[in-house]
PDB file of N, CA and C in Angstrom:
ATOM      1  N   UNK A  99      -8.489 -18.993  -4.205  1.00  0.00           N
ATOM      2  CA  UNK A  99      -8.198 -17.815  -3.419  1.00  0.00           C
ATOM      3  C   UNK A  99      -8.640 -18.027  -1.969  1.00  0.00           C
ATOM      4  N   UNK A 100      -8.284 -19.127  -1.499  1.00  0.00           N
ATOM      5  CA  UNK A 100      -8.219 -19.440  -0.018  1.00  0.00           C
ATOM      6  C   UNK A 100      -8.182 -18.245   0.900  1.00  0.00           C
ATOM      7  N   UNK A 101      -7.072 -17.603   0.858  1.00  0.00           N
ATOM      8  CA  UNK A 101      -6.619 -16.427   1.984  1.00  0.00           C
ATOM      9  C   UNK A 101      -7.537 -15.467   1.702  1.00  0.00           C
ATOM     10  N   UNK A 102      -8.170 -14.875   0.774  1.00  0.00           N
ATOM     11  CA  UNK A 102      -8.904 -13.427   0.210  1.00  0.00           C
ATOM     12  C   UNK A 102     -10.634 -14.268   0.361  1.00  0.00           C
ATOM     13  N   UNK A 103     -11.028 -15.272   0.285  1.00  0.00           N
ATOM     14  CA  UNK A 103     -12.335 -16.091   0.774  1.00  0.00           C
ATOM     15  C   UNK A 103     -12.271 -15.817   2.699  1.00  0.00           C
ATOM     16  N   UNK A 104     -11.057 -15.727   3.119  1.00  0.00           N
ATOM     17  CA  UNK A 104     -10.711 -15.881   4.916  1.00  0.00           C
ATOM     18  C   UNK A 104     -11.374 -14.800   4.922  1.00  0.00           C
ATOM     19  N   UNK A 105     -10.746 -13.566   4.544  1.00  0.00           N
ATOM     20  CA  UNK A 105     -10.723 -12.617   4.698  1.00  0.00           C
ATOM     21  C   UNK A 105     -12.431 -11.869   4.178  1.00  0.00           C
ATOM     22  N   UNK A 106     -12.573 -12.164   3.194  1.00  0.00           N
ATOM     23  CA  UNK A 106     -14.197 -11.433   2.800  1.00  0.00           C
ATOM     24  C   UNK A 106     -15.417 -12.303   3.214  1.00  0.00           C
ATOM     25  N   UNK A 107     -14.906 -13.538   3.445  1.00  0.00           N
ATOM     26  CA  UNK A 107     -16.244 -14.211   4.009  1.00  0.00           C
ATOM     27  C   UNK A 107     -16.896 -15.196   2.487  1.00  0.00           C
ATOM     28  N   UNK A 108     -17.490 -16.018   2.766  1.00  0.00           N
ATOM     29  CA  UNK A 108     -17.224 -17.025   1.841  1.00  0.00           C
ATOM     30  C   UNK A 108     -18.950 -16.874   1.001  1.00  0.00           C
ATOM     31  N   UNK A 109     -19.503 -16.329   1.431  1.00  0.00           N
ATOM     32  CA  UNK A 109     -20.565 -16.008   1.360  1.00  0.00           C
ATOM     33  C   UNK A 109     -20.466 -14.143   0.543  1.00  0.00           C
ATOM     34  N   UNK A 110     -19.551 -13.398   0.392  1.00  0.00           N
ATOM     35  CA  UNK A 110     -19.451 -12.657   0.026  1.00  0.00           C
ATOM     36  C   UNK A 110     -18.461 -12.931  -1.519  1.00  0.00           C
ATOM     37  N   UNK A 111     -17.886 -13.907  -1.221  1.00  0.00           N
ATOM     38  CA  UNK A 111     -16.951 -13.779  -2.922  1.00  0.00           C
ATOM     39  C   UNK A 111     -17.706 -13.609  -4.213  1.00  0.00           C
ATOM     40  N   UNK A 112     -19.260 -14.122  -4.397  1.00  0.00           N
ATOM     41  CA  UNK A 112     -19.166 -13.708  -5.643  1.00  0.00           C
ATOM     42  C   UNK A 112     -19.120 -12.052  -6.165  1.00  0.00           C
ATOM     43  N   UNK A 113     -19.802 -11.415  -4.817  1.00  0.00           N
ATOM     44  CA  UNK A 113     -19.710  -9.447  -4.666  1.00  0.00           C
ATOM     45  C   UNK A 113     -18.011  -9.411  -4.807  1.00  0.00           C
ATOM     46  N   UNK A 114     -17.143  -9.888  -4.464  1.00  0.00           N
ATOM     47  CA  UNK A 114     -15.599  -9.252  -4.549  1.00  0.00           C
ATOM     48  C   UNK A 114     -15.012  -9.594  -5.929  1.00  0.00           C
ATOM     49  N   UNK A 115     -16.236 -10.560  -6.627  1.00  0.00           N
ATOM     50  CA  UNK A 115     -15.490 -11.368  -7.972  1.00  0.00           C
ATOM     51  C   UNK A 115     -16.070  -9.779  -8.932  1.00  0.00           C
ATOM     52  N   UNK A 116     -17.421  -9.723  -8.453  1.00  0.00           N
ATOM     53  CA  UNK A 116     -17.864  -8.869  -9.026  1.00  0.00           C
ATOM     54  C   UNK A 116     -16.574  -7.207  -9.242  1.00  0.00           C
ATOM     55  N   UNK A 117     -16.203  -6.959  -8.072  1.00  0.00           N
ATOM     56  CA  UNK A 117     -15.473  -5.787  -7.588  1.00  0.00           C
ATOM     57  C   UNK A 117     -14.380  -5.911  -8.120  1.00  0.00           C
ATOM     58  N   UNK A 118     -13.862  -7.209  -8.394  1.00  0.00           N
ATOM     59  CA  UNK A 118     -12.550  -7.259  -9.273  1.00  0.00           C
ATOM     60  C   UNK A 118     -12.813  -7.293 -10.659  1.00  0.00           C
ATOM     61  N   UNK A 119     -13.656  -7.491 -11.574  1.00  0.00           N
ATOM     62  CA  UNK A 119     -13.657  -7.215 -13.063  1.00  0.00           C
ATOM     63  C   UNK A 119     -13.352  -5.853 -13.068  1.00  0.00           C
ATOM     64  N   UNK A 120     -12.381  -5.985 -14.429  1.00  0.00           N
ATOM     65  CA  UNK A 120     -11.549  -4.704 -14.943  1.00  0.00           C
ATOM     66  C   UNK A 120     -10.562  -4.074 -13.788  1.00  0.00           C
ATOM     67  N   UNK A 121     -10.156  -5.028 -12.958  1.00  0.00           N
ATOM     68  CA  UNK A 121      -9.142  -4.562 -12.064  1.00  0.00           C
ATOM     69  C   UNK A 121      -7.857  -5.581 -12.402  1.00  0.00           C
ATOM     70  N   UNK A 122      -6.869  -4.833 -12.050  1.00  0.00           N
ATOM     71  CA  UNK A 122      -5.541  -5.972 -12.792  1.00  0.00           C
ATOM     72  C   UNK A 122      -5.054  -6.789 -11.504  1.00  0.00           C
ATOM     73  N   UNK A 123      -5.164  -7.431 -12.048  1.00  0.00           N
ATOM     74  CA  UNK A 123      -4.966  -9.331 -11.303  1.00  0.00           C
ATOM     75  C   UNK A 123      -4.552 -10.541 -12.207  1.00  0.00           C
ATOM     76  N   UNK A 124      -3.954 -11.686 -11.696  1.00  0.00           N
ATOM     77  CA  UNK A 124      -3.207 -12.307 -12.478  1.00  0.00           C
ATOM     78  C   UNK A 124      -4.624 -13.614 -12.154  1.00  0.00           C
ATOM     79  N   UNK A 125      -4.828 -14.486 -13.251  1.00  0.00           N
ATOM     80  CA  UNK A 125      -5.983 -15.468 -13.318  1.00  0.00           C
ATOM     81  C   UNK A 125      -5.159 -16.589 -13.053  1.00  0.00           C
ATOM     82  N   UNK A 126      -4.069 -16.671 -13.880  1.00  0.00           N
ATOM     83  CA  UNK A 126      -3.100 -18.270 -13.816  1.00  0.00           C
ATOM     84  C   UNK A 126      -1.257 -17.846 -13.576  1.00  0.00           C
ATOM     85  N   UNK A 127      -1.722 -17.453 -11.580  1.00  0.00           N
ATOM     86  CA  UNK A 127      -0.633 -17.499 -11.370  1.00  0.00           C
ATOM     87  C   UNK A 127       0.654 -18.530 -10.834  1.00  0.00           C
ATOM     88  N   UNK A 128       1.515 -18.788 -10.156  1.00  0.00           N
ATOM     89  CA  UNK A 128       2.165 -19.811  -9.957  1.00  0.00           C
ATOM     90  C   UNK A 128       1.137 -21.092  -8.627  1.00  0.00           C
ATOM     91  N   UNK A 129       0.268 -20.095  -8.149  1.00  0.00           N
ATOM     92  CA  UNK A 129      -0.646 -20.416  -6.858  1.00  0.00           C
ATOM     93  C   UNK A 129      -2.102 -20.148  -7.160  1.00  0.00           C
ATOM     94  N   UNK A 130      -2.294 -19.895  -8.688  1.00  0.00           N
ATOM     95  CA  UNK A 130      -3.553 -19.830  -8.632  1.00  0.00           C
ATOM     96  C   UNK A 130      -4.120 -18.048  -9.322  1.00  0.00           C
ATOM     97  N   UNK A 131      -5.060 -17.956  -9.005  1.00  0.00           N
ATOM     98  CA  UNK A 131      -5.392 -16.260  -8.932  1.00  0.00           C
ATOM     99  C   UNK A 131      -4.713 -15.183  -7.999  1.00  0.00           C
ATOM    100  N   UNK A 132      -4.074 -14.046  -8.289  1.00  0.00           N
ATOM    101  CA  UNK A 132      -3.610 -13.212  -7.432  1.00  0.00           C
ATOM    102  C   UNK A 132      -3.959 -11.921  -7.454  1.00  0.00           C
ATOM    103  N   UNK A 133      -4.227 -11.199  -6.471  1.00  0.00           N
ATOM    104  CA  UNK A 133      -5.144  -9.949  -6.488  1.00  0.00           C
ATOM    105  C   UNK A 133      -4.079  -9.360  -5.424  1.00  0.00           C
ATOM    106  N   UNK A 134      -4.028  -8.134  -5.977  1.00  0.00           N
ATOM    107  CA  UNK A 134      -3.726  -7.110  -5.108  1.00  0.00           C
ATOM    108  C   UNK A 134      -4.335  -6.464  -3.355  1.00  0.00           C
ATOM    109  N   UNK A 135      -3.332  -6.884  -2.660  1.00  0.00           N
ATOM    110  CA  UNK A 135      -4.131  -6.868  -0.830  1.00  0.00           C
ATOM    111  C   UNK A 135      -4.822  -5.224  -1.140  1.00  0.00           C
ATOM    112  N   UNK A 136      -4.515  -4.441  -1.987  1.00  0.00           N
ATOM    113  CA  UNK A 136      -4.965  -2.768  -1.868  1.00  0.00           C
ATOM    114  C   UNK A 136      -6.694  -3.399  -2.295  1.00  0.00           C
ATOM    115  N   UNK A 137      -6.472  -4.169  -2.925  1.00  0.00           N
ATOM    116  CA  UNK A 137      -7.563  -4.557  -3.967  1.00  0.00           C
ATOM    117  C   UNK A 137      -8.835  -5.137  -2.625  1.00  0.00           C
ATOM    118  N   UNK A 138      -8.426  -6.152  -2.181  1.00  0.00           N
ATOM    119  CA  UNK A 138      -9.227  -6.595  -0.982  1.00  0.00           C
ATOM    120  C   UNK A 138      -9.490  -5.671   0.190  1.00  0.00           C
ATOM    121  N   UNK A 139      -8.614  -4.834   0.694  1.00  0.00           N
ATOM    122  CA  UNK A 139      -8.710  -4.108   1.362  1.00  0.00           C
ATOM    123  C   UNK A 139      -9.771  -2.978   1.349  1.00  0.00           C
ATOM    124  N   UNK A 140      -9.684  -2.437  -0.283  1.00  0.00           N
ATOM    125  CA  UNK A 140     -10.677  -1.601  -0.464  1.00  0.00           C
ATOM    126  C   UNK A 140     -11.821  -2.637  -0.690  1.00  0.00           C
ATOM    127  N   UNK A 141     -12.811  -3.557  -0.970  1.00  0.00           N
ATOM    128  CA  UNK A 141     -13.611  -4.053  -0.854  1.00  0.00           C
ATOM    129  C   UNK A 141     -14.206  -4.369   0.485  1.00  0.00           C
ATOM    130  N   UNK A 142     -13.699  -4.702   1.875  1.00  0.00           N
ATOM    131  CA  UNK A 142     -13.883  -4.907   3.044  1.00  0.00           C
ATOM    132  C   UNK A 142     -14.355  -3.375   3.764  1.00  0.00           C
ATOM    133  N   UNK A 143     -13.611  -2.599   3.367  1.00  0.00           N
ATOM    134  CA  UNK A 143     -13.996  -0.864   3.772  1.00  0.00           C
ATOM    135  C   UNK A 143     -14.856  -0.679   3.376  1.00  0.00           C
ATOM    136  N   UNK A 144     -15.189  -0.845   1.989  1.00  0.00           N
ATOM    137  CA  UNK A 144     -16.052  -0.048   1.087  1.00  0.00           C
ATOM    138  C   UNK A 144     -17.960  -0.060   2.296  1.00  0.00           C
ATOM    139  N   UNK A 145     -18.445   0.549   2.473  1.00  0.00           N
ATOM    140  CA  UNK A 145     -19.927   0.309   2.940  1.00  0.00           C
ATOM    141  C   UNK A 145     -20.881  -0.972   1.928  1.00  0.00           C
ATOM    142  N   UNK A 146     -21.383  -1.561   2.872  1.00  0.00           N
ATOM    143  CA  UNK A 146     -22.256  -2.562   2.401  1.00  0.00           C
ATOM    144  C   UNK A 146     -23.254  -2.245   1.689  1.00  0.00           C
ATOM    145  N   UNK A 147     -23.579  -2.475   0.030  1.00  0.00           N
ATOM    146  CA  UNK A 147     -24.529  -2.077  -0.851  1.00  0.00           C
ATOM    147  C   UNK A 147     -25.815  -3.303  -0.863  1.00  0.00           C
ATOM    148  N   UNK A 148     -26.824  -2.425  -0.993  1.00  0.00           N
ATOM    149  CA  UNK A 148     -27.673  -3.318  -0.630  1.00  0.00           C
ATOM    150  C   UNK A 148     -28.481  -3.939  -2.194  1.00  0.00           C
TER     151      UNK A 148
END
């Protein structure tokens, strides 16, 4: 997930891996994992939990 690592910071993916369990996303898609941009989007908004 190259483009969605750009975007949340590479240092933050295991918190967005976290944010995606029980959210629908494809694991083995033609490119890999695919997540919904609504999906990333709301993770980047959301306020920073400490």
């Amino acid at each position: 997930m190259p483009q969605v690592e750009a975007i949340v910071g590479e240092g933050r993916m295991p918190a967005f891996r976290e944010h995606m369990l029980m959210r629908a996303h494809v694991l083995d898609g033609p490119d890999g994992e695919v997540v919904y941009p609504f999906d990333v989007l709301q993770f980047v908004e959301r306020p920073a939990r400490s």
